C-alpha cells in the first residue's frame, strides 16, 4: 500500500485517499466485484480480513473508503439504500431519547421517524432549523439534531457551523443529510457535524440505476457502534451494487459541474416565465439561504423547486414534458420532474406538508446533464 497523499477531489473520486491494489494481483484498473457470500480462513484464529459479506466484502469496503475520503470522515458505511442507512442510524437511540429534526425533510425520513421510531418510543420535535432558535427545543433527553440542507423539496438552508456549535455546547450529535449537494459541493463534517447521511441512489450513483445509502462518521466511537449495527441487522450494500456506485462516483465532479450549470440557466429562465410564481434555488441571490450557502458550500447543486400559478398548470406541465420525465428520485444524469405532494411527500400529514409550503402548485426539478437548449425547449413547450 502506498502512503496516503493529499489528492484533490476529482482524483479521490477515482481512488479515495490512496491507490490501493485490489485483493488480487491482476492489476485490474476497475475494482473487482467480489461476488462471494463467505471467505475461507487460512487456519484457526486466522482471517484474510473477510469472513462473511454481511460483515464486510472487499468491493463494499473499497466503496466505503472512497466515500469516506470524499467526506473527510473517520469511517463510512454503505447500506442497501438511503432509508436503510437512516434506519440503521436510528438504532443508536433508545426509548425516551429525543431528537430535534428539521421540519422539511425527505418524506421517507419523516415516515420512518413518525411511524417506526416513534413506535419504539424515540421522540421527535420538528423545527425550522434554518430560522428557529434550536436551543428552545432542547430538553434533558435530547440526544441529536437532524437536518437536511438544502431541504427536500423546499430548498431551505440551515447554517451547519452555527448548528454544530449548539450541538457541541449541549453534547448532542449533529446529523446532516447531505444528499442534495453531494460531497462535491458540501462537507458537513468539516463544518462540525458528527454524522453525514447520503442517499447514494442520487448524486453519488448518478445514473438512476442503483439504490444505495451511506453514513459517514467523524469518530472511532461512532464507527464502532454503527459497524456493530450494520453487521447485526444486515443492511449492507451488495457487492455488485457497490461496484455500480463506485463507477458512478468516478464522474461525480464533472456531472455536478454540468448539472449545476444547467440548473443556474434554468433558474434564470424560469424567472422570466409568467406562469411561475416562485423559484426555490439557493443559487439565486434572492433566495434567503444564498449567503449561508456561499459560506458553507462550494456550489448550489442542481435541485430546483418552483411554484406555478395554479394546480391545473402543474398538472399540464407534468403531462406535457417529453425530454424531462415525470418520475421520482433525483441526482442522476437524466432530468426528472416530480410532484412532491403526491409522490415523495404523500405520506407526510397534510397539515405538516402545507405548513412547509408543499402544495398542489409545487414542482421539483432534478436537473441532469442534457444539452441546456433541449431542456429549455422542453420546458417552454410544457409551460406555454
Ligand atoms: C432519496 C432520499 C433519501 C432516501 O434514500 P433512498 O436511497 O431512496 O432510500 C434520504 N434523504 C434524501 C434527502 C433523499 O433525497
GROMACS .gro file of C-alpha atoms and ligand atoms in nm:
model
  399
    1UNK     CA    1   0.000   0.000   0.000
    2UNK     CA    2   0.117   0.347  -0.084
    3UNK     CA    3   0.137   0.624   0.172
    4UNK     CA    4  -0.180   0.837   0.188
    5UNK     CA    5  -0.143   1.151  -0.020
    6UNK     CA    6  -0.345   1.465  -0.036
    7UNK     CA    7  -0.536   1.409  -0.358
    8UNK     CA    8  -0.776   1.667  -0.497
    9UNK     CA    9  -1.147   1.588  -0.502
   10UNK     CA   10  -1.177   1.457  -0.862
   11UNK     CA   11  -0.881   1.223  -0.802
   12UNK     CA   12  -1.036   1.096  -0.478
   13UNK     CA   13  -1.348   1.009  -0.680
   14UNK     CA   14  -1.132   0.757  -0.866
   15UNK     CA   15  -0.905   0.628  -0.592
   16UNK     CA   16  -1.008   0.751  -0.249
   17UNK     CA   17  -0.716   0.873  -0.040
   18UNK     CA   18  -0.470   0.629  -0.187
   19UNK     CA   19  -0.428   0.391  -0.475
   20UNK     CA   20  -0.498   0.052  -0.323
   21UNK     CA   21  -0.440  -0.263  -0.517
   22UNK     CA   22  -0.742  -0.489  -0.519
   23UNK     CA   23  -0.716  -0.814  -0.328
   24UNK     CA   24  -0.582  -0.997  -0.634
   25UNK     CA   25  -0.264  -0.948  -0.838
   26UNK     CA   26  -0.408  -0.896  -1.184
   27UNK     CA   27  -0.361  -0.520  -1.193
   28UNK     CA   28  -0.729  -0.471  -1.279
   29UNK     CA   29  -0.799  -0.097  -1.307
   30UNK     CA   30  -1.167  -0.140  -1.226
   31UNK     CA   31  -1.201  -0.272  -0.872
   32UNK     CA   32  -1.336  -0.630  -0.893
   33UNK     CA   33  -1.683  -0.737  -0.783
   34UNK     CA   34  -1.624  -0.992  -0.507
   35UNK     CA   35  -1.946  -1.181  -0.553
   36UNK     CA   36  -1.887  -1.412  -0.260
   37UNK     CA   37  -2.104  -1.458   0.047
   38UNK     CA   38  -1.826  -1.615   0.251
   39UNK     CA   39  -1.444  -1.630   0.268
   40UNK     CA   40  -1.215  -1.922   0.360
   41UNK     CA   41  -0.990  -1.897   0.664
   42UNK     CA   42  -0.622  -1.993   0.631
   43UNK     CA   43  -0.643  -2.162   0.974
   44UNK     CA   44  -0.792  -2.143   1.319
   45UNK     CA   45  -0.782  -1.791   1.460
   46UNK     CA   46  -0.669  -1.665   1.122
   47UNK     CA   47  -0.869  -1.449   0.880
   48UNK     CA   48  -0.794  -1.284   0.545
   49UNK     CA   49  -0.978  -0.984   0.690
   50UNK     CA   50  -1.301  -1.106   0.533
   51UNK     CA   51  -1.527  -1.367   0.689
   52UNK     CA   52  -1.879  -1.320   0.564
   53UNK     CA   53  -2.019  -1.050   0.335
   54UNK     CA   54  -2.281  -0.926   0.583
   55UNK     CA   55  -1.986  -0.812   0.796
   56UNK     CA   56  -1.766  -0.688   0.515
   57UNK     CA   57  -1.698  -0.752   0.150
   58UNK     CA   58  -1.392  -0.620  -0.039
   59UNK     CA   59  -1.598  -0.433  -0.300
   60UNK     CA   60  -1.817  -0.267  -0.038
   61UNK     CA   61  -1.510  -0.185   0.169
   62UNK     CA   62  -1.342  -0.017  -0.127
   63UNK     CA   63  -1.654   0.191  -0.193
   64UNK     CA   64  -1.671   0.287   0.175
   65UNK     CA   65  -1.311   0.408   0.164
   66UNK     CA   66  -1.379   0.621  -0.142
   67UNK     CA   67  -1.691   0.780   0.012
   68UNK     CA   68  -1.509   0.831   0.343
   69UNK     CA   69  -1.233   1.019   0.160
   70UNK     CA   70  -1.487   1.242  -0.019
   71UNK     CA   71  -1.649   1.346   0.311
   72UNK     CA   72  -1.319   1.369   0.504
   73UNK     CA   73  -1.461   1.123   0.757
   74UNK     CA   74  -1.318   0.875   1.004
   75UNK     CA   75  -1.525   0.592   0.856
   76UNK     CA   76  -1.806   0.539   0.604
   77UNK     CA   77  -2.060   0.256   0.589
   78UNK     CA   78  -2.252   0.156   0.276
   79UNK     CA   79  -2.614   0.043   0.304
   80UNK     CA   80  -2.867  -0.106   0.065
   81UNK     CA   81  -3.050   0.229   0.037
   82UNK     CA   82  -3.059   0.573   0.190
   83UNK     CA   83  -3.351   0.466   0.408
   84UNK     CA   84  -3.160   0.155   0.524
   85UNK     CA   85  -2.878   0.388   0.632
   86UNK     CA   86  -3.113   0.619   0.824
   87UNK     CA   87  -3.298   0.324   0.983
   88UNK     CA   88  -2.964   0.178   1.099
   89UNK     CA   89  -2.858   0.519   1.231
   90UNK     CA   90  -3.173   0.536   1.445
   91UNK     CA   91  -3.057   0.218   1.623
   92UNK     CA   92  -2.808   0.444   1.804
   93UNK     CA   93  -3.104   0.576   2.006
   94UNK     CA   94  -3.313   0.414   2.278
   95UNK     CA   95  -3.665   0.461   2.413
   96UNK     CA   96  -3.704   0.805   2.571
   97UNK     CA   97  -3.432   0.969   2.362
   98UNK     CA   98  -3.538   1.293   2.198
   99UNK     CA   99  -3.429   1.418   1.855
  100UNK     CA  100  -3.478   1.768   1.716
  101UNK     CA  101  -3.533   1.733   1.344
  102UNK     CA  102  -3.566   1.980   1.062
  103UNK     CA  103  -3.931   2.009   0.956
  104UNK     CA  104  -3.877   1.995   0.579
  105UNK     CA  105  -3.724   1.655   0.511
  106UNK     CA  106  -3.732   1.378   0.256
  107UNK     CA  107  -4.080   1.224   0.301
  108UNK     CA  108  -3.939   0.877   0.366
  109UNK     CA  109  -3.737   1.006   0.662
  110UNK     CA  110  -4.049   1.163   0.817
  111UNK     CA  111  -4.236   0.835   0.757
  112UNK     CA  112  -3.960   0.643   0.936
  113UNK     CA  113  -3.949   0.882   1.233
  114UNK     CA  114  -4.326   0.914   1.276
  115UNK     CA  115  -4.423   0.552   1.227
  116UNK     CA  116  -4.133   0.328   1.321
  117UNK     CA  117  -3.901   0.522   1.550
  118UNK     CA  118  -4.189   0.682   1.744
  119UNK     CA  119  -4.343   0.337   1.792
  120UNK     CA  120  -4.010   0.246   1.953
  121UNK     CA  121  -4.053   0.546   2.185
  122UNK     CA  122  -3.796   0.777   2.031
  123UNK     CA  123  -3.934   1.131   2.049
  124UNK     CA  124  -3.914   1.389   1.773
  125UNK     CA  125  -3.974   1.760   1.758
  126UNK     CA  126  -3.976   1.923   1.417
  127UNK     CA  127  -3.818   2.266   1.395
  128UNK     CA  128  -3.735   2.514   1.122
  129UNK     CA  129  -3.363   2.461   1.172
  130UNK     CA  130  -3.285   2.745   0.932
  131UNK     CA  131  -3.475   3.004   1.138
  132UNK     CA  132  -3.586   2.882   1.482
  133UNK     CA  133  -3.382   2.910   1.799
  134UNK     CA  134  -3.291   2.542   1.827
  135UNK     CA  135  -3.191   2.575   2.192
  136UNK     CA  136  -3.559   2.633   2.280
  137UNK     CA  137  -3.631   2.271   2.177
  138UNK     CA  138  -3.354   2.114   2.385
  139UNK     CA  139  -3.456   1.904   2.687
  140UNK     CA  140  -3.264   1.673   2.919
  141UNK     CA  141  -3.345   1.373   2.696
  142UNK     CA  142  -3.232   1.541   2.372
  143UNK     CA  143  -2.960   1.340   2.201
  144UNK     CA  144  -2.933   1.473   1.847
  145UNK     CA  145  -3.015   1.740   1.591
  146UNK     CA  146  -3.108   1.606   1.248
  147UNK     CA  147  -3.105   1.832   0.942
  148UNK     CA  148  -3.115   1.828   0.567
  149UNK     CA  149  -2.960   2.127   0.399
  150UNK     CA  150  -3.077   2.224   0.146
  151UNK     CA  151  -3.406   2.053   0.231
  152UNK     CA  152  -3.615   1.828   0.014
  153UNK     CA  153  -3.814   1.977  -0.153
  154UNK     CA  154  -3.833   2.339  -0.034
  155UNK     CA  155  -3.458   2.406  -0.055
  156UNK     CA  156  -3.432   2.568   0.290
  157UNK     CA  157  -3.076   2.621   0.406
  158UNK     CA  158  -2.952   2.562   0.761
  159UNK     CA  159  -2.629   2.713   0.890
  160UNK     CA  160  -2.425   2.398   0.964
  161UNK     CA  161  -2.147   2.574   1.161
  162UNK     CA  162  -2.394   2.752   1.387
  163UNK     CA  163  -2.598   2.435   1.445
  164UNK     CA  164  -2.280   2.238   1.515
  165UNK     CA  165  -2.177   2.491   1.778
  166UNK     CA  166  -2.511   2.444   1.956
  167UNK     CA  167  -2.482   2.065   1.930
  168UNK     CA  168  -2.135   2.078   2.079
  169UNK     CA  169  -2.235   2.309   2.362
  170UNK     CA  170  -2.521   2.077   2.467
  171UNK     CA  171  -2.342   1.748   2.397
  172UNK     CA  172  -2.573   1.647   2.109
  173UNK     CA  173  -2.493   1.468   1.786
  174UNK     CA  174  -2.536   1.675   1.471
  175UNK     CA  175  -2.658   1.458   1.184
  176UNK     CA  176  -2.670   1.611   0.835
  177UNK     CA  177  -2.836   1.452   0.533
  178UNK     CA  178  -2.604   1.581   0.260
  179UNK     CA  179  -2.781   1.409  -0.031
  180UNK     CA  180  -2.885   1.728  -0.213
  181UNK     CA  181  -2.537   1.875  -0.258
  182UNK     CA  182  -2.320   1.562  -0.251
  183UNK     CA  183  -1.968   1.579  -0.106
  184UNK     CA  184  -1.860   1.763  -0.419
  185UNK     CA  185  -2.032   2.080  -0.302
  186UNK     CA  186  -2.056   2.038   0.076
  187UNK     CA  187  -1.869   1.857   0.356
  188UNK     CA  188  -2.071   1.883   0.679
  189UNK     CA  189  -1.810   1.701   0.892
  190UNK     CA  190  -1.561   1.979   0.811
  191UNK     CA  191  -1.821   2.228   0.940
  192UNK     CA  192  -1.866   2.045   1.272
  193UNK     CA  193  -2.127   1.775   1.204
  194UNK     CA  194  -2.079   1.428   1.358
  195UNK     CA  195  -2.260   1.210   1.104
  196UNK     CA  196  -2.332   1.262   0.736
  197UNK     CA  197  -2.604   1.073   0.550
  198UNK     CA  198  -2.625   1.016   0.177
  199UNK     CA  199  -2.881   0.853  -0.037
  200UNK     CA  200  -2.619   0.707  -0.272
  201UNK     CA  201  -2.905   0.643  -0.512
  202UNK     CA  202  -2.891   1.011  -0.604
  203UNK     CA  203  -2.577   1.209  -0.699
  204UNK     CA  204  -2.316   0.954  -0.587
  205UNK     CA  205  -2.459   0.679  -0.809
  206UNK     CA  206  -2.574   0.943  -1.054
  207UNK     CA  207  -2.730   0.722  -1.320
  208UNK     CA  208  -3.076   0.640  -1.184
  209UNK     CA  209  -2.987   0.270  -1.186
  210UNK     CA  210  -2.892   0.165  -0.829
  211UNK     CA  211  -3.015   0.215  -0.474
  212UNK     CA  212  -2.757   0.280  -0.203
  213UNK     CA  213  -2.709   0.473   0.120
  214UNK     CA  214  -2.418   0.593   0.334
  215UNK     CA  215  -2.336   0.701   0.685
  216UNK     CA  216  -2.006   0.883   0.728
  217UNK     CA  217  -1.887   0.949   1.083
  218UNK     CA  218  -1.618   1.162   1.245
  219UNK     CA  219  -1.511   0.932   1.529
  220UNK     CA  220  -1.396   0.583   1.615
  221UNK     CA  221  -1.669   0.551   1.880
  222UNK     CA  222  -1.948   0.614   1.626
  223UNK     CA  223  -1.780   0.390   1.372
  224UNK     CA  224  -1.768   0.100   1.618
  225UNK     CA  225  -2.132   0.136   1.718
  226UNK     CA  226  -2.252   0.155   1.358
  227UNK     CA  227  -2.028  -0.133   1.241
  228UNK     CA  228  -2.193  -0.345   1.511
  229UNK     CA  229  -2.537  -0.237   1.389
  230UNK     CA  230  -2.470  -0.300   1.017
  231UNK     CA  231  -2.335  -0.649   1.076
  232UNK     CA  232  -2.618  -0.732   1.312
  233UNK     CA  233  -2.914  -0.607   1.111
  234UNK     CA  234  -2.761  -0.697   0.774
  235UNK     CA  235  -2.847  -0.398   0.557
  236UNK     CA  236  -2.504  -0.353   0.397
  237UNK     CA  237  -2.477  -0.283   0.024
  238UNK     CA  238  -2.435  -0.584  -0.206
  239UNK     CA  239  -2.106  -0.628  -0.399
  240UNK     CA  240  -2.247  -0.562  -0.746
  241UNK     CA  241  -2.436  -0.252  -0.631
  242UNK     CA  242  -2.120  -0.133  -0.454
  243UNK     CA  243  -1.938  -0.161  -0.784
  244UNK     CA  244  -2.208   0.035  -0.969
  245UNK     CA  245  -2.183   0.318  -0.715
  246UNK     CA  246  -1.801   0.311  -0.741
  247UNK     CA  247  -1.836   0.350  -1.115
  248UNK     CA  248  -2.086   0.634  -1.072
  249UNK     CA  249  -1.862   0.823  -0.831
  250UNK     CA  250  -1.575   0.829  -1.082
  251UNK     CA  251  -1.758   1.101  -1.277
  252UNK     CA  252  -1.915   1.281  -0.979
  253UNK     CA  253  -1.714   1.603  -1.022
  254UNK     CA  254  -1.788   1.659  -1.388
  255UNK     CA  255  -2.153   1.559  -1.350
  256UNK     CA  256  -2.202   1.802  -1.060
  257UNK     CA  257  -2.043   2.086  -1.256
  258UNK     CA  258  -2.260   2.036  -1.564
  259UNK     CA  259  -2.577   1.973  -1.363
  260UNK     CA  260  -2.528   2.290  -1.161
  261UNK     CA  261  -2.454   2.494  -1.473
  262UNK     CA  262  -2.778   2.369  -1.630
  263UNK     CA  263  -2.969   2.441  -1.307
  264UNK     CA  264  -2.848   2.802  -1.294
  265UNK     CA  265  -2.958   2.854  -1.656
  266UNK     CA  266  -3.298   2.701  -1.587
  267UNK     CA  267  -3.347   2.909  -1.270
  268UNK     CA  268  -3.277   3.225  -1.470
  269UNK     CA  269  -3.510   3.116  -1.748
  270UNK     CA  270  -3.794   3.029  -1.508
  271UNK     CA  271  -3.766   3.375  -1.350
  272UNK     CA  272  -3.899   3.523  -1.674
  273UNK     CA  273  -4.189   3.284  -1.720
  274UNK     CA  274  -4.525   3.445  -1.635
  275UNK     CA  275  -4.670   3.114  -1.510
  276UNK     CA  276  -4.400   3.077  -1.245
  277UNK     CA  277  -4.475   3.235  -0.908
  278UNK     CA  278  -4.169   3.140  -0.705
  279UNK     CA  279  -3.837   2.968  -0.754
  280UNK     CA  280  -3.665   2.789  -0.468
  281UNK     CA  281  -3.300   2.758  -0.569
  282UNK     CA  282  -3.023   2.865  -0.330
  283UNK     CA  283  -2.812   2.982  -0.625
  284UNK     CA  284  -3.040   3.280  -0.685
  285UNK     CA  285  -2.923   3.584  -0.485
  286UNK     CA  286  -3.288   3.642  -0.388
  287UNK     CA  287  -3.300   3.304  -0.205
  288UNK     CA  288  -3.292   3.355   0.175
  289UNK     CA  289  -3.021   3.089   0.206
  290UNK     CA  290  -2.794   3.234  -0.063
  291UNK     CA  291  -2.533   3.390   0.169
  292UNK     CA  292  -2.518   3.093   0.408
  293UNK     CA  293  -2.486   2.859   0.110
  294UNK     CA  294  -2.192   3.059  -0.017
  295UNK     CA  295  -2.028   3.044   0.325
  296UNK     CA  296  -2.061   2.667   0.376
  297UNK     CA  297  -2.090   2.509   0.029
  298UNK     CA  298  -1.879   2.519  -0.284
  299UNK     CA  299  -2.184   2.530  -0.508
  300UNK     CA  300  -2.562   2.537  -0.516
  301UNK     CA  301  -2.635   2.200  -0.673
  302UNK     CA  302  -2.892   2.114  -0.934
  303UNK     CA  303  -3.214   2.072  -0.736
  304UNK     CA  304  -3.471   2.338  -0.805
  305UNK     CA  305  -3.828   2.367  -0.680
  306UNK     CA  306  -4.077   2.609  -0.830
  307UNK     CA  307  -4.431   2.720  -0.778
  308UNK     CA  308  -4.671   2.774  -1.066
  309UNK     CA  309  -4.988   2.985  -1.077
  310UNK     CA  310  -5.237   2.701  -1.017
  311UNK     CA  311  -5.276   2.326  -0.980
  312UNK     CA  312  -5.401   2.288  -1.336
  313UNK     CA  313  -5.081   2.440  -1.473
  314UNK     CA  314  -4.876   2.200  -1.261
  315UNK     CA  315  -5.073   1.905  -1.393
  316UNK     CA  316  -5.038   2.026  -1.753
  317UNK     CA  317  -4.662   2.060  -1.718
  318UNK     CA  318  -4.636   1.704  -1.587
  319UNK     CA  319  -4.829   1.569  -1.884
  320UNK     CA  320  -4.654   1.786  -2.144
  321UNK     CA  321  -4.286   1.731  -2.062
  322UNK     CA  322  -4.118   1.500  -2.312
  323UNK     CA  323  -3.741   1.502  -2.265
  324UNK     CA  324  -3.780   1.573  -1.895
  325UNK     CA  325  -3.951   1.275  -1.735
  326UNK     CA  326  -4.216   1.279  -1.463
  327UNK     CA  327  -4.051   1.044  -1.211
  328UNK     CA  328  -3.937   1.028  -0.851
  329UNK     CA  329  -3.573   1.039  -0.749
  330UNK     CA  330  -3.303   1.290  -0.825
  331UNK     CA  331  -2.935   1.348  -0.880
  332UNK     CA  332  -2.899   1.140  -1.193
  333UNK     CA  333  -2.778   1.242  -1.538
  334UNK     CA  334  -3.137   1.246  -1.666
  335UNK     CA  335  -3.354   1.546  -1.578
  336UNK     CA  336  -3.662   1.447  -1.377
  337UNK     CA  337  -3.963   1.642  -1.258
  338UNK     CA  338  -4.167   1.540  -0.953
  339UNK     CA  339  -4.484   1.645  -0.780
  340UNK     CA  340  -4.385   1.624  -0.411
  341UNK     CA  341  -4.741   1.645  -0.280
  342UNK     CA  342  -4.845   1.310  -0.426
  343UNK     CA  343  -4.503   1.148  -0.467
  344UNK     CA  344  -4.209   1.193  -0.230
  345UNK     CA  345  -4.420   1.359   0.043
  346UNK     CA  346  -4.754   1.178   0.005
  347UNK     CA  347  -4.720   1.016   0.349
  348UNK     CA  348  -4.644   1.340   0.530
  349UNK     CA  349  -4.957   1.457   0.718
  350UNK     CA  350  -5.136   1.726   0.516
  351UNK     CA  351  -5.111   1.997   0.784
  352UNK     CA  352  -4.735   1.946   0.816
  353UNK     CA  353  -4.697   1.944   0.438
  354UNK     CA  354  -4.890   2.266   0.394
  355UNK     CA  355  -4.704   2.439   0.673
  356UNK     CA  356  -4.386   2.368   0.481
  357UNK     CA  357  -4.535   2.506   0.161
  358UNK     CA  358  -4.569   2.174  -0.023
  359UNK     CA  359  -4.895   2.245  -0.206
  360UNK     CA  360  -5.056   2.140  -0.534
  361UNK     CA  361  -4.870   2.415  -0.721
  362UNK     CA  362  -4.520   2.297  -0.624
  363UNK     CA  363  -4.298   2.111  -0.871
  364UNK     CA  364  -3.942   1.987  -0.815
  365UNK     CA  365  -3.680   1.952  -1.084
  366UNK     CA  366  -3.363   1.744  -1.062
  367UNK     CA  367  -3.156   1.878  -1.346
  368UNK     CA  368  -2.933   1.646  -1.543
  369UNK     CA  369  -2.654   1.678  -1.796
  370UNK     CA  370  -2.855   1.720  -2.117
  371UNK     CA  371  -2.790   1.998  -2.365
  372UNK     CA  372  -2.931   2.309  -2.197
  373UNK     CA  373  -3.114   2.422  -2.513
  374UNK     CA  374  -3.302   2.093  -2.526
  375UNK     CA  375  -3.406   2.131  -2.162
  376UNK     CA  376  -3.524   2.489  -2.212
  377UNK     CA  377  -3.711   2.390  -2.530
  378UNK     CA  378  -3.891   2.117  -2.339
  379UNK     CA  379  -3.979   2.349  -2.050
  380UNK     CA  380  -4.101   2.620  -2.286
  381UNK     CA  381  -4.341   2.391  -2.464
  382UNK     CA  382  -4.459   2.247  -2.129
  383UNK     CA  383  -4.514   2.593  -1.977
  384UNK     CA  384  -4.668   2.767  -2.276
  385LIG     C1  385  -3.387   0.981  -0.159
  385LIG     C2  386  -3.351   1.040  -0.031
  385LIG     C3  387  -3.338   0.960   0.084
  385LIG     C4  388  -3.368   0.812   0.084
  385LIG     O1  389  -3.277   0.741   0.003
  385LIG     P1  390  -3.316   0.606  -0.075
  385LIG     O2  391  -3.187   0.570  -0.140
  385LIG     O3  392  -3.426   0.639  -0.171
  385LIG     O4  393  -3.360   0.507   0.027
  385LIG     C5  394  -3.298   1.022   0.201
  385LIG     N1  395  -3.274   1.155   0.206
  385LIG     C6  396  -3.287   1.235   0.098
  385LIG     C7  397  -3.259   1.381   0.110
  385LIG     C8  398  -3.326   1.180  -0.023
  385LIG     O5  399  -3.341   1.259  -0.130
   0.00000   0.00000   0.00000
